[in-house]
CSV table of C-alpha atoms in Angstrom, one decimal:
chain,number,residue,atom,x,y,z
A,19,GLN,CA,123.8,46.7,101.1
A,20,VAL,CA,121.4,49.3,99.7
A,21,HIS,CA,117.7,48.5,99.5
A,22,LEU,CA,115.7,50.2,96.9
A,23,VAL,CA,111.9,50.1,96.6
A,24,GLU,CA,110.1,51.6,93.6
A,25,SER,CA,106.4,52.6,93.4
A,26,GLY,CA,104.1,54.7,91.4
A,27,GLY,CA,103.8,52.7,88.2
A,28,GLY,CA,100.4,52.0,86.6
A,29,SER,CA,98.4,52.2,83.5
A,30,VAL,CA,97.7,55.5,81.7
A,31,GLN,CA,96.6,56.6,78.3
A,32,THR,CA,98.7,58.4,75.8
A,33,GLY,CA,99.5,61.9,77.0
A,34,GLY,CA,99.1,61.0,80.6
A,35,SER,CA,101.6,61.5,83.5
A,36,LEU,CA,103.0,59.4,86.3
A,37,ARG,CA,105.5,60.0,89.1
A,38,LEU,CA,107.7,57.1,90.1
A,39,SER,CA,109.3,57.0,93.5
A,40,CYS,CA,112.3,55.0,94.8
A,41,VAL,CA,113.0,54.9,98.5
A,42,SER,CA,116.5,54.0,99.5
A,43,SER,CA,117.6,52.4,102.8
A,44,PRO,CA,119.7,52.5,104.8
A,45,TYR,CA,121.9,54.7,102.8
A,46,SER,CA,121.1,58.2,101.6
A,47,VAL,CA,120.2,59.2,98.1
A,48,SER,CA,122.6,62.1,98.3
A,49,GLY,CA,126.3,62.0,97.6
A,50,THR,CA,126.1,59.3,95.0
A,51,CYS,CA,124.9,58.6,91.4
A,52,MET,CA,121.5,57.2,91.0
A,53,ALA,CA,119.4,56.5,87.9
A,54,TRP,CA,116.2,55.2,86.4
A,55,PHE,CA,116.3,52.5,83.8
A,56,ARG,CA,113.6,50.7,81.9
A,57,GLN,CA,113.3,47.3,80.3
A,58,VAL,CA,110.9,45.7,77.9
A,59,PRO,CA,111.0,41.8,77.9
A,60,GLY,CA,113.5,40.6,75.4
A,61,ASN,CA,115.5,43.9,75.4
A,62,GLU,CA,118.4,45.2,77.5
A,63,ARG,CA,117.8,47.7,80.2
A,64,GLU,CA,117.8,51.2,78.9
A,65,GLY,CA,119.1,54.2,80.8
A,66,VAL,CA,116.3,56.8,81.2
A,67,ALA,CA,117.8,59.5,83.5
A,68,SER,CA,120.5,60.0,86.1
A,69,ILE,CA,121.2,62.4,88.9
A,70,ALA,CA,124.7,63.0,90.3
A,71,TRP,CA,125.8,64.0,93.8
A,72,ASP,CA,125.8,67.6,92.7
A,73,PHE,CA,122.3,67.4,91.2
A,74,THR,CA,123.6,67.3,87.6
A,75,THR,CA,121.0,65.4,85.6
A,76,ARG,CA,121.3,63.5,82.3
A,77,TYR,CA,118.5,62.1,80.1
A,78,SER,CA,118.2,59.7,77.2
A,79,ASP,CA,117.0,61.2,74.0
A,80,ALA,CA,113.6,59.5,74.5
A,81,ALA,CA,113.2,61.1,77.9
A,82,LYS,CA,114.5,64.7,77.2
A,83,GLY,CA,111.8,67.3,77.5
A,84,ARG,CA,109.2,64.9,79.0
A,85,PHE,CA,110.8,63.3,82.1
A,86,LYS,CA,112.4,64.9,85.1
A,87,ILE,CA,114.6,63.1,87.6
A,88,SER,CA,114.9,64.5,91.1
A,89,ARG,CA,115.6,63.5,94.7
A,90,ASP,CA,114.4,64.5,98.1
A,91,GLU,CA,117.2,64.1,100.6
A,92,VAL,CA,114.9,64.5,103.6
A,93,LYS,CA,112.6,61.7,102.4
A,94,ASN,CA,115.6,59.7,101.1
A,95,THR,CA,113.6,59.2,97.8
A,96,LEU,CA,114.5,59.4,94.2
A,97,TYR,CA,111.7,60.4,91.7
A,98,LEU,CA,111.0,60.2,88.0
A,99,GLU,CA,108.2,62.5,86.8
A,100,MET,CA,107.0,61.4,83.4
A,101,ASN,CA,104.8,63.6,81.3
A,102,SER,CA,103.3,63.2,77.8
A,103,LEU,CA,103.6,59.5,78.0
A,104,ILE,CA,103.4,57.4,74.8
A,105,PRO,CA,103.0,53.7,74.2
A,106,GLU,CA,106.7,53.4,73.6
A,107,ASP,CA,107.3,54.3,77.2
A,108,THR,CA,105.7,51.0,78.3
A,109,ALA,CA,108.2,49.1,80.3
A,110,LYS,CA,109.3,48.0,83.8
A,111,TYR,CA,111.1,50.9,85.4
A,112,TYR,CA,114.0,50.3,87.8
A,113,CYS,CA,115.9,52.7,90.1
A,114,ALA,CA,119.6,52.0,90.7
A,115,THR,CA,122.5,53.2,92.7
A,116,ALA,CA,125.9,53.3,91.0
A,117,SER,CA,129.1,51.7,92.3
A,118,THR,CA,130.8,55.0,92.3
A,119,SER,CA,129.7,58.6,92.2
A,120,ALA,CA,131.8,59.1,89.0
A,121,THR,CA,129.4,56.9,87.0
A,122,CYS,CA,127.0,59.8,86.4
A,123,ALA,CA,129.7,61.8,84.6
A,124,ASN,CA,131.3,58.9,82.7
A,125,ALA,CA,128.8,56.1,82.1
A,126,TRP,CA,125.4,57.0,83.5
A,127,SER,CA,123.5,54.9,81.0
A,128,GLN,CA,125.5,51.7,81.4
A,129,SER,CA,123.6,49.3,83.6
A,130,GLY,CA,126.8,47.4,84.5
A,131,GLU,CA,128.0,50.4,86.4
A,132,TYR,CA,125.2,50.1,89.0
A,133,ALA,CA,125.6,47.9,92.0
A,134,PHE,CA,122.1,48.1,93.6
A,135,TRP,CA,118.7,47.8,91.9
A,136,GLY,CA,115.1,47.9,93.0
A,137,GLN,CA,112.5,45.3,92.0
A,138,GLY,CA,110.9,47.5,89.4
A,139,THR,CA,107.5,49.1,88.8
A,140,GLN,CA,105.5,48.5,85.7
A,141,VAL,CA,104.4,51.4,83.5
A,142,THR,CA,101.8,50.7,80.7
A,143,VAL,CA,100.7,53.4,78.3
A,144,SER,CA,97.8,52.6,76.1
A,145,SER,CA,96.9,54.4,72.8
């Protein structure tokens, strides 16, 4: 069982920045596919970014150029750095670990491919 704990959410104004963190235990964040998703009430979870075992990253169109996913294998932590935030980024953000490492190459944005999820952290962007 993988336990994921997110933090770093909050309220910011348009144009602001936040860095989300996700600590994984007891398993490492390396050697697998991990991703950030977000969800607005009433909508499905939306893939934001993923990072593969070989550090290959993928982003949604909404995230490209503004967000950066990374991981620190020493701290066993996944990050999502978010810049130039806009109100449309308001959502609850979740980190997730995929069932297989191949998910990042084939289906990174499909929430059903992820076996473990954190509890989420709220991001609110005001205009």
